[in-house]
mmCIF file with all atom_site columns, C-alpha atoms and ligand atoms in Angstrom:
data_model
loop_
_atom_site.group_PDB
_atom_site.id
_atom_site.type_symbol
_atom_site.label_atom_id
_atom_site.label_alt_id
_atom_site.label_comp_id
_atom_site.label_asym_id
_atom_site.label_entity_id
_atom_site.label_seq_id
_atom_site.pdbx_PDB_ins_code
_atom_site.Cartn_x
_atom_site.Cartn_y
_atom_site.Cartn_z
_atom_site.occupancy
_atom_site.B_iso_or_equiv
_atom_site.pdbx_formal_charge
_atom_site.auth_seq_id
_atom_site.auth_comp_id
_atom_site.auth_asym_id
_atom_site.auth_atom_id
_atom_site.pdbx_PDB_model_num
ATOM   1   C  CA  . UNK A 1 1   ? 112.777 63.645  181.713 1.00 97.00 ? 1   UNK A CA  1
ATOM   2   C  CA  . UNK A 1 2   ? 116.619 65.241  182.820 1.00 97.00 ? 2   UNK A CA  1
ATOM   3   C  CA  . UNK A 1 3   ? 115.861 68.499  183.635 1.00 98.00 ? 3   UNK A CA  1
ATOM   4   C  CA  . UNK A 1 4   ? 118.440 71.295  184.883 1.00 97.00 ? 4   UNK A CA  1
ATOM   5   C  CA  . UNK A 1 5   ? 117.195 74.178  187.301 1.00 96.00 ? 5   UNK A CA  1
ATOM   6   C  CA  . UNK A 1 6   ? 119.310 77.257  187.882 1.00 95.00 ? 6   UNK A CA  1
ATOM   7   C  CA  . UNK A 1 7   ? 118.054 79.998  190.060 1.00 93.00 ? 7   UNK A CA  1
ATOM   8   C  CA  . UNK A 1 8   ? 120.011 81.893  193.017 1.00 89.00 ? 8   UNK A CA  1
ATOM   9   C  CA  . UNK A 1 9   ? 120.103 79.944  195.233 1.00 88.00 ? 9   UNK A CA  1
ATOM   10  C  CA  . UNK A 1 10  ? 120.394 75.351  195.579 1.00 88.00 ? 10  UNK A CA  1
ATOM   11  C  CA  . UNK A 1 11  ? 117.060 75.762  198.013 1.00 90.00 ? 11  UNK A CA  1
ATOM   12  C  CA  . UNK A 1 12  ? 114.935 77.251  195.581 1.00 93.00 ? 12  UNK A CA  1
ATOM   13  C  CA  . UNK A 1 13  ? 115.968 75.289  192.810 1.00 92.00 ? 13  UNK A CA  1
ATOM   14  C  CA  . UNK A 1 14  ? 114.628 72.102  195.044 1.00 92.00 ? 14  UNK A CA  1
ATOM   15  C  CA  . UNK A 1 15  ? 111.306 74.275  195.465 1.00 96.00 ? 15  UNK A CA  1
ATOM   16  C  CA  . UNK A 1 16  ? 111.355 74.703  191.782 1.00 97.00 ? 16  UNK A CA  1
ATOM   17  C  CA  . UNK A 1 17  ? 111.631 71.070  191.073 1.00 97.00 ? 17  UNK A CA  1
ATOM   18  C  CA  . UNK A 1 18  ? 108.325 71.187  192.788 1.00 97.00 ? 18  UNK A CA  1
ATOM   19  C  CA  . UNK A 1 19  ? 106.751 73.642  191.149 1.00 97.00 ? 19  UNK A CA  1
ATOM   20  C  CA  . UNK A 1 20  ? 107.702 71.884  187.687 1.00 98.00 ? 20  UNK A CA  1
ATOM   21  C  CA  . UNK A 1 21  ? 106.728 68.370  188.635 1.00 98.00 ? 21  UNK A CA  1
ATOM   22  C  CA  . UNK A 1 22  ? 103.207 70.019  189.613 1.00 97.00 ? 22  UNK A CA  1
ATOM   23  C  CA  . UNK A 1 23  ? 102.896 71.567  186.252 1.00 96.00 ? 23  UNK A CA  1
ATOM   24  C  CA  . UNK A 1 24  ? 104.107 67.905  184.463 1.00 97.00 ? 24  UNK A CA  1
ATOM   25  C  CA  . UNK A 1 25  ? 102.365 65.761  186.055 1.00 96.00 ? 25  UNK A CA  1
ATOM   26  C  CA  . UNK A 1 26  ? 105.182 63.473  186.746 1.00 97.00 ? 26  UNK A CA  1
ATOM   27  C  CA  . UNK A 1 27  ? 108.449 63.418  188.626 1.00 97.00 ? 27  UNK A CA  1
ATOM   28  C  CA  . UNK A 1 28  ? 111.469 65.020  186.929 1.00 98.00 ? 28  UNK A CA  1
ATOM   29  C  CA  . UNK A 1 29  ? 114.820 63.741  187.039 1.00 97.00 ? 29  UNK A CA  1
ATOM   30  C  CA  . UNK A 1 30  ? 117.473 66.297  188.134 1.00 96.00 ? 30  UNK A CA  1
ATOM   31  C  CA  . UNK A 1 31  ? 120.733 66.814  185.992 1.00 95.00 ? 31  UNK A CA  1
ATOM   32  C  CA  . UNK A 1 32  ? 124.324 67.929  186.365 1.00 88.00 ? 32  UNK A CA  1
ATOM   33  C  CA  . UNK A 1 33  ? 125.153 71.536  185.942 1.00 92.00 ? 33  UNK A CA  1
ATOM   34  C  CA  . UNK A 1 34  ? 128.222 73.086  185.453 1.00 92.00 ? 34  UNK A CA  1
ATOM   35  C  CA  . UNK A 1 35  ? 130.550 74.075  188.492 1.00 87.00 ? 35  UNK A CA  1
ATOM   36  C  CA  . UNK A 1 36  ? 129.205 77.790  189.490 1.00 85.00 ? 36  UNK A CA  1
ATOM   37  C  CA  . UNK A 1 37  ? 130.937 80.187  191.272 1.00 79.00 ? 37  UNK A CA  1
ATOM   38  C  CA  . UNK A 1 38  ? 128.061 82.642  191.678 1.00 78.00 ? 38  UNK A CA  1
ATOM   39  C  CA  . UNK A 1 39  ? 124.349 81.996  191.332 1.00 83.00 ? 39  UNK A CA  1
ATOM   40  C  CA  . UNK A 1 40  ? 122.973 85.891  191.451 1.00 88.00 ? 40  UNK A CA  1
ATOM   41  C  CA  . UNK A 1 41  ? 122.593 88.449  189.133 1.00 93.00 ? 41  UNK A CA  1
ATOM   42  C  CA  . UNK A 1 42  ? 124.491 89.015  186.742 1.00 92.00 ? 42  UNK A CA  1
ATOM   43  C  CA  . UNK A 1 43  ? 126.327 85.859  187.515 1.00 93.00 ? 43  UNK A CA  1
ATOM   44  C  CA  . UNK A 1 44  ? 123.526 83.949  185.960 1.00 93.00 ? 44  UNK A CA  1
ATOM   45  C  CA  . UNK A 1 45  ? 123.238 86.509  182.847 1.00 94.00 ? 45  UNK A CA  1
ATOM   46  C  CA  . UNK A 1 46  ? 126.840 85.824  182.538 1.00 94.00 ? 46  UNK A CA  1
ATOM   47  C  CA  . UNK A 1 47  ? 127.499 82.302  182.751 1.00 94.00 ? 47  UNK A CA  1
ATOM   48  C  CA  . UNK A 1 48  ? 124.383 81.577  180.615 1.00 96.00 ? 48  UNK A CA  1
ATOM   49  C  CA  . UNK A 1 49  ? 125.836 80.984  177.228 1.00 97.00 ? 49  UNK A CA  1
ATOM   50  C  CA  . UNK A 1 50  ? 128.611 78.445  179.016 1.00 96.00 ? 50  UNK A CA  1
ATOM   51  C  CA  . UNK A 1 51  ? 125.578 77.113  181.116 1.00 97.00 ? 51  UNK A CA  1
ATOM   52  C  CA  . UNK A 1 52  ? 123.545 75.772  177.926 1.00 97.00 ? 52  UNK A CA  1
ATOM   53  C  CA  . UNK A 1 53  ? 126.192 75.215  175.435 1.00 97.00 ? 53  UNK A CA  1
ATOM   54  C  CA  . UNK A 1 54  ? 127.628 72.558  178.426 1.00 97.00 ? 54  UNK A CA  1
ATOM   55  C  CA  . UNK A 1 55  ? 124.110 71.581  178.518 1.00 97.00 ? 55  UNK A CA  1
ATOM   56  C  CA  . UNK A 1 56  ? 123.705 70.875  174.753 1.00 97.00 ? 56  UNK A CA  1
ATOM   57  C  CA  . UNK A 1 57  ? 127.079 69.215  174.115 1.00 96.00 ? 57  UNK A CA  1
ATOM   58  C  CA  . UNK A 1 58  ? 128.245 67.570  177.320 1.00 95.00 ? 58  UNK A CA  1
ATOM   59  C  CA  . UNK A 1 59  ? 124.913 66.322  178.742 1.00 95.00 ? 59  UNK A CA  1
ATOM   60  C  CA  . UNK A 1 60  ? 121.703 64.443  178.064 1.00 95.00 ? 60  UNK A CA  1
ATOM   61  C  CA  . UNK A 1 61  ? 119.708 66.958  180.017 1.00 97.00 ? 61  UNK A CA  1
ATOM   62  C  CA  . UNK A 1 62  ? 116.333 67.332  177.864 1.00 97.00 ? 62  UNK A CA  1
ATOM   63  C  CA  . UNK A 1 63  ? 115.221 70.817  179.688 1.00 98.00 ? 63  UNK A CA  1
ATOM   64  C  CA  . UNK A 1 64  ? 116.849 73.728  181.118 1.00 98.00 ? 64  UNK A CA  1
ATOM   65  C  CA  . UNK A 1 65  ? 114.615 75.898  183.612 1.00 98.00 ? 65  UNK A CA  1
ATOM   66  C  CA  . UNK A 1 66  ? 116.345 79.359  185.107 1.00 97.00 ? 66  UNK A CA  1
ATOM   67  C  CA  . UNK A 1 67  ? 115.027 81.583  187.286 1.00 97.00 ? 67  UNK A CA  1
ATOM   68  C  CA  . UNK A 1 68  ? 116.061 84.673  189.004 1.00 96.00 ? 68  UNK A CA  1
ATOM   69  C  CA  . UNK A 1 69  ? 115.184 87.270  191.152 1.00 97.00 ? 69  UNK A CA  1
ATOM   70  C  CA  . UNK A 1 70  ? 113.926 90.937  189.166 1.00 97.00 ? 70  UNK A CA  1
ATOM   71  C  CA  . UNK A 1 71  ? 115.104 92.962  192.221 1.00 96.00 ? 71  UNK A CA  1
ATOM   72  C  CA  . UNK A 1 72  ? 114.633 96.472  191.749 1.00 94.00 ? 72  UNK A CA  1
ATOM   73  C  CA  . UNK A 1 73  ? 114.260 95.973  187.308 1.00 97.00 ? 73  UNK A CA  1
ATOM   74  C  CA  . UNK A 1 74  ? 111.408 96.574  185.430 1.00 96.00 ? 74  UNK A CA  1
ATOM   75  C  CA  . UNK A 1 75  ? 108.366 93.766  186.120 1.00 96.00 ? 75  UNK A CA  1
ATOM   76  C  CA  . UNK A 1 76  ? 107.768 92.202  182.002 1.00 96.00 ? 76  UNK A CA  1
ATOM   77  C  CA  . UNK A 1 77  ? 104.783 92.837  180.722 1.00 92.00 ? 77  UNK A CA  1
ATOM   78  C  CA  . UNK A 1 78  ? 102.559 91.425  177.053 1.00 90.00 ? 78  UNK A CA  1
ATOM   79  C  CA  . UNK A 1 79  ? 104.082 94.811  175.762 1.00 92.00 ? 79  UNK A CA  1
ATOM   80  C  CA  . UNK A 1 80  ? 107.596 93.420  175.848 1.00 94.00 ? 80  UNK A CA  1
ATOM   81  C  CA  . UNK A 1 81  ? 106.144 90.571  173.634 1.00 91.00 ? 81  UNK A CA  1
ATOM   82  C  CA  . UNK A 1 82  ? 105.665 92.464  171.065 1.00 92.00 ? 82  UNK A CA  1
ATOM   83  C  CA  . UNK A 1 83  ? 107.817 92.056  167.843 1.00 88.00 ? 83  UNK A CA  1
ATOM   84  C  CA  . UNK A 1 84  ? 111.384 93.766  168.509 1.00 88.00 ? 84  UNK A CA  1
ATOM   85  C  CA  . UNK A 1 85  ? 110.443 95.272  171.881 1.00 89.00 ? 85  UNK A CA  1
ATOM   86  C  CA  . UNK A 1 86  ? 112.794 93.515  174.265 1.00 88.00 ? 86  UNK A CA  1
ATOM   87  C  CA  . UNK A 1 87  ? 113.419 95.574  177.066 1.00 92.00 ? 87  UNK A CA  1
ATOM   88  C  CA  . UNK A 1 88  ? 116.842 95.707  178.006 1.00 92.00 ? 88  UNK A CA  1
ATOM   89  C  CA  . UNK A 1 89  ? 115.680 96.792  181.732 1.00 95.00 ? 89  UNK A CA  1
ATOM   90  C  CA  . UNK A 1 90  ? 113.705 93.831  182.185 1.00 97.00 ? 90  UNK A CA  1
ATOM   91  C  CA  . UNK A 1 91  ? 115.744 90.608  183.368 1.00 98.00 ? 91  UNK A CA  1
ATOM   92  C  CA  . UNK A 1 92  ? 113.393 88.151  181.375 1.00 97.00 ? 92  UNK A CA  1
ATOM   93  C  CA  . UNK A 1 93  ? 113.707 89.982  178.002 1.00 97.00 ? 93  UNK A CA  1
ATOM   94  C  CA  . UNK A 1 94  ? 117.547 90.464  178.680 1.00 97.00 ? 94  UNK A CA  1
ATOM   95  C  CA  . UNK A 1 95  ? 117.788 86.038  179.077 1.00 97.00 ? 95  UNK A CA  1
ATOM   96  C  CA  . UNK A 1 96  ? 115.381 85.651  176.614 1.00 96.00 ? 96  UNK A CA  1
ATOM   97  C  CA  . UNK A 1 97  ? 118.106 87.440  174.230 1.00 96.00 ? 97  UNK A CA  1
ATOM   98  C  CA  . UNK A 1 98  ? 120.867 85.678  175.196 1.00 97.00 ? 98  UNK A CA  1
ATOM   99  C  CA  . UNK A 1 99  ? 119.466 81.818  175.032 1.00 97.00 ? 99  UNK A CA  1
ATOM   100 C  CA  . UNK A 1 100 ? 117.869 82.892  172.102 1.00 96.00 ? 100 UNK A CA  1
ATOM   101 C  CA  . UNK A 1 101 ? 121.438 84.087  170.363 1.00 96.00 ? 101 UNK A CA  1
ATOM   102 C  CA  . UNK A 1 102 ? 123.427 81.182  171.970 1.00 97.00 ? 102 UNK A CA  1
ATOM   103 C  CA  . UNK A 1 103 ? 120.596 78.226  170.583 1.00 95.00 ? 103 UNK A CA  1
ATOM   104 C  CA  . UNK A 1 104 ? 120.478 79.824  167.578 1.00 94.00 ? 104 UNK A CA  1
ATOM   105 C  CA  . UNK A 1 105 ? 124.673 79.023  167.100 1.00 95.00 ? 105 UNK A CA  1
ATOM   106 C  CA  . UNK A 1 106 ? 124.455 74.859  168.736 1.00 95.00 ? 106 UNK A CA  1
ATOM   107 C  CA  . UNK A 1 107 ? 125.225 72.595  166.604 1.00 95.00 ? 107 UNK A CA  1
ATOM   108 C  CA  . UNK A 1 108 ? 122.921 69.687  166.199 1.00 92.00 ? 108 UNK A CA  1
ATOM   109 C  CA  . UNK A 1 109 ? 124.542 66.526  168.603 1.00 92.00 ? 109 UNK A CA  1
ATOM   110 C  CA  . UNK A 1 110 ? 123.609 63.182  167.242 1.00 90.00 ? 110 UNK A CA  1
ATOM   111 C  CA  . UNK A 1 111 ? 120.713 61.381  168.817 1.00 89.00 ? 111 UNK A CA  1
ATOM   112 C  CA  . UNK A 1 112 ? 119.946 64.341  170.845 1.00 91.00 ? 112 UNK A CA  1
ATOM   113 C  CA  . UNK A 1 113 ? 117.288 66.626  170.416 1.00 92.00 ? 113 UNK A CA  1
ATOM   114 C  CA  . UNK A 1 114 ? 117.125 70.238  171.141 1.00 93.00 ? 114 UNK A CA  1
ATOM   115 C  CA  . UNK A 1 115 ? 117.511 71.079  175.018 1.00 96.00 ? 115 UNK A CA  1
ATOM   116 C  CA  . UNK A 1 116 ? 113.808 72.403  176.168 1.00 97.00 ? 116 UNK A CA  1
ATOM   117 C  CA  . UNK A 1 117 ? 113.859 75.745  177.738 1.00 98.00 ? 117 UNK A CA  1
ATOM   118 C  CA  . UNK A 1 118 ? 111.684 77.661  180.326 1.00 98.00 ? 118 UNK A CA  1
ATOM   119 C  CA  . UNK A 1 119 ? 112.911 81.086  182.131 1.00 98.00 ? 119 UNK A CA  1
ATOM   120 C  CA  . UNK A 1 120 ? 110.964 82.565  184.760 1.00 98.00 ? 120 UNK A CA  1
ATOM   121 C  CA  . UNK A 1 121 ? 111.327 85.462  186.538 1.00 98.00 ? 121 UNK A CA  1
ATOM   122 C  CA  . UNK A 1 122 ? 110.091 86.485  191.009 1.00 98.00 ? 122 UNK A CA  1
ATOM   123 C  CA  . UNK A 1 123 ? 109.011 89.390  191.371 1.00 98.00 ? 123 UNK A CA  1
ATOM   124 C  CA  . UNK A 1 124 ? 111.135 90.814  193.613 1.00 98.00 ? 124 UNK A CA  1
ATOM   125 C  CA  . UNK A 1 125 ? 112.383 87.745  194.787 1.00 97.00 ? 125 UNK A CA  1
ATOM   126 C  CA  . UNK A 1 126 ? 111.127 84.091  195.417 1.00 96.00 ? 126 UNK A CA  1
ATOM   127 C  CA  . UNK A 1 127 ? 110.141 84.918  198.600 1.00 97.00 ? 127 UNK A CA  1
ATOM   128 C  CA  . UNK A 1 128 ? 106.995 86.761  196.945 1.00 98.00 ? 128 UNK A CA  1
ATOM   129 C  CA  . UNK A 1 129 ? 106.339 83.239  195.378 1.00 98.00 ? 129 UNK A CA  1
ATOM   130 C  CA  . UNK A 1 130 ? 106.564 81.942  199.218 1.00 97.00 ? 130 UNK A CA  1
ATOM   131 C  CA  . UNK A 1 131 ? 104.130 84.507  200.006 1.00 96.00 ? 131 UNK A CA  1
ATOM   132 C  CA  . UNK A 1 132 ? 101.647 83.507  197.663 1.00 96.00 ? 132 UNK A CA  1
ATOM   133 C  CA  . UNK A 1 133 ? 98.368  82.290  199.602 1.00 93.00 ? 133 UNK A CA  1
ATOM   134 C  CA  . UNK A 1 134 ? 99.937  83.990  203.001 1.00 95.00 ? 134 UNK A CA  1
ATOM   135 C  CA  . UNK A 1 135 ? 100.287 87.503  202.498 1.00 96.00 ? 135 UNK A CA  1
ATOM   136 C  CA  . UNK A 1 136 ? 97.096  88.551  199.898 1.00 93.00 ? 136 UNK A CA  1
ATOM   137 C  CA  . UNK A 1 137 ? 99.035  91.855  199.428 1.00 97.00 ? 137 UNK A CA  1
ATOM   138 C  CA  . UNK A 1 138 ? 102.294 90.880  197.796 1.00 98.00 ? 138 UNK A CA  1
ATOM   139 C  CA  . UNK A 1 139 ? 101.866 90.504  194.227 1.00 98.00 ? 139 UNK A CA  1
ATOM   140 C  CA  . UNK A 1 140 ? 103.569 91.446  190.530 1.00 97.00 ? 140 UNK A CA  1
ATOM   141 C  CA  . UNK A 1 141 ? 100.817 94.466  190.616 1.00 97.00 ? 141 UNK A CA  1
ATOM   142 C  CA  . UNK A 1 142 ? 102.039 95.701  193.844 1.00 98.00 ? 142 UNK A CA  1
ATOM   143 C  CA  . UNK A 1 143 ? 105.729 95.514  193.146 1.00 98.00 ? 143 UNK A CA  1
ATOM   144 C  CA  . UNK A 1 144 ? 104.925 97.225  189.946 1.00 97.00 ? 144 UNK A CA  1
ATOM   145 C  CA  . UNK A 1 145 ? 103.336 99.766  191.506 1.00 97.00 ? 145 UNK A CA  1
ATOM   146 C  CA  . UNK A 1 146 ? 106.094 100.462 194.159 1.00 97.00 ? 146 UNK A CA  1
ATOM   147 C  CA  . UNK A 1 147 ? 107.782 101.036 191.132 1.00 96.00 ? 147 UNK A CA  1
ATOM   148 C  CA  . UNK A 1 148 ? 106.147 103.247 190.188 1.00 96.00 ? 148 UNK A CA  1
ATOM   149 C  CA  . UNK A 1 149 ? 106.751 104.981 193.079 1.00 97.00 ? 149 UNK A CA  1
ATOM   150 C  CA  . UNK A 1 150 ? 103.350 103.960 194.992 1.00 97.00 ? 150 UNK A CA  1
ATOM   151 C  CA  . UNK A 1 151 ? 103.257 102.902 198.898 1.00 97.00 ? 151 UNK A CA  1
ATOM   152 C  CA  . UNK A 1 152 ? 103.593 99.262  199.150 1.00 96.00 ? 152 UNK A CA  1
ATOM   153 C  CA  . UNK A 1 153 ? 103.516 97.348  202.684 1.00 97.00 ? 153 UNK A CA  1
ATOM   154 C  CA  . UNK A 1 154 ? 106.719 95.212  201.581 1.00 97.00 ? 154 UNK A CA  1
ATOM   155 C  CA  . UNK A 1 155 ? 109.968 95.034  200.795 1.00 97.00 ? 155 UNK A CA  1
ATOM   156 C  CA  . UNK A 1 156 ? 112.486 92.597  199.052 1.00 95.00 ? 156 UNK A CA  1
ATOM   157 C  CA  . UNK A 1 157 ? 113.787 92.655  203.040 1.00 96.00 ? 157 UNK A CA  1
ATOM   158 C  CA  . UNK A 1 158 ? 110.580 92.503  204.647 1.00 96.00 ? 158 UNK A CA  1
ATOM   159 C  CA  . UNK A 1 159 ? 109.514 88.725  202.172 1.00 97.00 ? 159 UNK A CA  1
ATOM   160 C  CA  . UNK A 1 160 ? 113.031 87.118  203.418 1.00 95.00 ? 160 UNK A CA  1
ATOM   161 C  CA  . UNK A 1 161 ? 111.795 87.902  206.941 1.00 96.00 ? 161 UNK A CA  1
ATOM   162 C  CA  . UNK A 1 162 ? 108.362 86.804  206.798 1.00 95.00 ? 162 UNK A CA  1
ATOM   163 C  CA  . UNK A 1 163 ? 109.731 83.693  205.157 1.00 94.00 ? 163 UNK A CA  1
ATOM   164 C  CA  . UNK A 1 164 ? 112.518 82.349  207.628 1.00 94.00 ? 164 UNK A CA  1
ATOM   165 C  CA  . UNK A 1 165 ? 112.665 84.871  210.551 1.00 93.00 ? 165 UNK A CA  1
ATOM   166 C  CA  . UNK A 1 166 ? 115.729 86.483  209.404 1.00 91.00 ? 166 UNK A CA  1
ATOM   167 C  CA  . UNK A 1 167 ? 117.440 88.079  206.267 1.00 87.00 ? 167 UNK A CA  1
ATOM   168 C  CA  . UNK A 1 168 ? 120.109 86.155  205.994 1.00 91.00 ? 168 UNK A CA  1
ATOM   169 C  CA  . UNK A 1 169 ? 119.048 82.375  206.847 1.00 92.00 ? 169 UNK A CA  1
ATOM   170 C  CA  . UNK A 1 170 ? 121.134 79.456  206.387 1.00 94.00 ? 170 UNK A CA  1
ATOM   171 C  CA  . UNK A 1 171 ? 120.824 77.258  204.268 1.00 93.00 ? 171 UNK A CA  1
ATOM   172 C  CA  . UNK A 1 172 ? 118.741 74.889  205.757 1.00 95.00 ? 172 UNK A CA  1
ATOM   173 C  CA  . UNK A 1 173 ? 116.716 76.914  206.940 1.00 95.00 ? 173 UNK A CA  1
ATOM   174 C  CA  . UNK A 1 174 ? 115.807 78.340  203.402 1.00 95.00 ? 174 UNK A CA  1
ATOM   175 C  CA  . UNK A 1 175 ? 115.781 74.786  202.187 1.00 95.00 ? 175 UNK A CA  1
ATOM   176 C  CA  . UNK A 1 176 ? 113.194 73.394  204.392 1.00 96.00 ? 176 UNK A CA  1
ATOM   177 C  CA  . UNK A 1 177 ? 111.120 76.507  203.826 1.00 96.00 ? 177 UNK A CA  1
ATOM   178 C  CA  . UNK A 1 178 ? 111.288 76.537  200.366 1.00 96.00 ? 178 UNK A CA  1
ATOM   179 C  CA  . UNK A 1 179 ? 110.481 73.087  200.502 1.00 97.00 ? 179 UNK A CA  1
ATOM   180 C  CA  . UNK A 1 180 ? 107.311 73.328  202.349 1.00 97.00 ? 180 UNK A CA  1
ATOM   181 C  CA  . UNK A 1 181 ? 106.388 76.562  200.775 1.00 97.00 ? 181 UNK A CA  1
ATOM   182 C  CA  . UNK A 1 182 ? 106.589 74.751  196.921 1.00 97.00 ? 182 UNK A CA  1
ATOM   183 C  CA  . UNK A 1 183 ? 104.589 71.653  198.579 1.00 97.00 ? 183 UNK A CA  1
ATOM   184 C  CA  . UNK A 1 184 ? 101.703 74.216  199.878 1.00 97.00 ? 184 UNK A CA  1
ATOM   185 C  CA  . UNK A 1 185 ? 101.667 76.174  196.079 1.00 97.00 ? 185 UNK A CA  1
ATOM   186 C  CA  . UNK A 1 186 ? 101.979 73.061  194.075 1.00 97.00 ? 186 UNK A CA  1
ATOM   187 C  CA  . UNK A 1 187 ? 98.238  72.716  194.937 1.00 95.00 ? 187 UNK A CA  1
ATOM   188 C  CA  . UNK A 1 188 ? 97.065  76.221  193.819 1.00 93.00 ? 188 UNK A CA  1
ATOM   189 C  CA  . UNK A 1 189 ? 99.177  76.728  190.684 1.00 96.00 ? 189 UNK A CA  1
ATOM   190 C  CA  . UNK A 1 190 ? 96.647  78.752  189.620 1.00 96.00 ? 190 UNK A CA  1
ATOM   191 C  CA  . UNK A 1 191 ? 96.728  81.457  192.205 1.00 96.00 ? 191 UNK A CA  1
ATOM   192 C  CA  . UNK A 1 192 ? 100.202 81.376  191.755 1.00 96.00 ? 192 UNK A CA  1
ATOM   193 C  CA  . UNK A 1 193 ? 99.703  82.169  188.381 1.00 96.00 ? 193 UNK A CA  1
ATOM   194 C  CA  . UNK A 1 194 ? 96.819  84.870  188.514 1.00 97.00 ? 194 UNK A CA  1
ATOM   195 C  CA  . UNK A 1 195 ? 99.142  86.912  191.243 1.00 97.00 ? 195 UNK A CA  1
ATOM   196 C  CA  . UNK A 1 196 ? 102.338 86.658  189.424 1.00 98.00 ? 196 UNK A CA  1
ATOM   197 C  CA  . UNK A 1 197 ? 101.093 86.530  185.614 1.00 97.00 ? 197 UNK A CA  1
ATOM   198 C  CA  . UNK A 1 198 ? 104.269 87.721  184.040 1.00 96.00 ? 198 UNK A CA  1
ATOM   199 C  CA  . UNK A 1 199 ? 107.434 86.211  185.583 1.00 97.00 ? 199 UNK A CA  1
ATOM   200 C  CA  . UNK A 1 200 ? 105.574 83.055  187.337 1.00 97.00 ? 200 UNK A CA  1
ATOM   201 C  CA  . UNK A 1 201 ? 103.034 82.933  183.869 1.00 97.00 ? 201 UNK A CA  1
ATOM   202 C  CA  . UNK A 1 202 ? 106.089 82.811  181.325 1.00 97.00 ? 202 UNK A CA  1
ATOM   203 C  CA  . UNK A 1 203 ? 107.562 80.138  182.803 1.00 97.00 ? 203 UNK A CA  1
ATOM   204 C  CA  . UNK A 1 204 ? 104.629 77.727  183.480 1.00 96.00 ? 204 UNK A CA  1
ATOM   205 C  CA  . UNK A 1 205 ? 103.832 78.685  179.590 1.00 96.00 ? 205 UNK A CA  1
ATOM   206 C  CA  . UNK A 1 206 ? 107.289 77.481  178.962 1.00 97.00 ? 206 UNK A CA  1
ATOM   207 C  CA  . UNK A 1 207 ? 107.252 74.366  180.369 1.00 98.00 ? 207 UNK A CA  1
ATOM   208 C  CA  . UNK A 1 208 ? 103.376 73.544  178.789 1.00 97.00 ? 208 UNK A CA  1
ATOM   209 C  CA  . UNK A 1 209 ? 104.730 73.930  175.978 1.00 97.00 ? 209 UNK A CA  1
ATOM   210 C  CA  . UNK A 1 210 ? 107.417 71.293  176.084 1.00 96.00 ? 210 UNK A CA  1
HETATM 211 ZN ZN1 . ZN  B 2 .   ? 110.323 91.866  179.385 1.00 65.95 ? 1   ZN  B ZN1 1
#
């Protein structure tokens, strides 16, 4: 299977790959996306309609998997999934919208079938992900709750540094953490799942359901 992965950043999207295989059971193959200026938000909101129509009528990529950071926007919740109550604050509601509207106007390619989809959104930032089964406190609850204006003992800052020593790693150092980090998780999916159920949980659901 030819699947695409856009997130922020080329590291994580390697991590990803991880993460996805785990979830398949097999190895994915990668595919071509198209030239990207800009890989954070809203570059990625924006460039999403060109990113799957490019997809759908240049490529043979079967799946598509995007995910980005929720920075300081509202965490998604079951209550979003309710009929007509997309939030327009919450990043996976907002590119649920848009591949939704932009799928909805492809026109069927011959001998292709549709492109399979999965979005996920980190909670603040994949960093958090990294976190996961090193720091018990950092989870979607917490980060909701420091929305909410609660205490919380972390910040989107505070995950970079934990991760590579520094806020503003290169890229190899962010690649061979990343790395290591999805190797660790891809053996406790499900504590990945229980401590980010809403941006981590939508897009494991996503791909399951391929
Ligand atoms: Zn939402």
């Amino acid at each position: 299977m030819k699947v695409a992965i856009l997130s922020e950043s080329e590291a994580d999207e390697a991590a990803i790959r991880i993460l996805i295989d785990a979830v398949l059971g097999y190895q994915t193959e990668t595919a071509q996306l198209p030239p990207l200026r800009s890989r954070g938000w809203p570059s990625v909101r924006n460039i999403l309609p060109s990113v799957l129509k490019f997809l759908h009528y240049q490529t043979d990529t079967d799946a598509f998997v995007l995910i980005v950071d929720s920075d300081d926007s509202a965490v998604h919740s079951a209550e979003h999934e309710r009929p007509s109550n997309q939030q327009p604050d919450c990043r996976l509601c907002q590119l649920r919208a848009i591949t939704a509207d932009v799928t909805g106007t492809l026109r069927p390619v011959p001998y292709r079938n549709d492109l399979k989809l999965a979005i996920g959104v980190a909670v603040p930032a994949i960093e958090a992900w990294y976190q996961c089964g090193v720091n018990r406190q950092v989870s979607e609850l917490a980060w909701t709750r420091k929305l909410q204006g609660q205490p919380c003992s972390y910040t989107r800052r505070s995950l970079k540094q934990a991760a590579y020593g520094t806020d503003r790693p290169s890229i190899e150092i962010e690649t061979s953490y990343a790395l290591q980090a999805a190797t660790r998780l891809a053996g406790d999916l499900a504590l990945l799942m229980q401590l980010f159920p809403a941006g981590f949980g939508a897009l494991i659901r996503d791909v399951q359901a391929w």
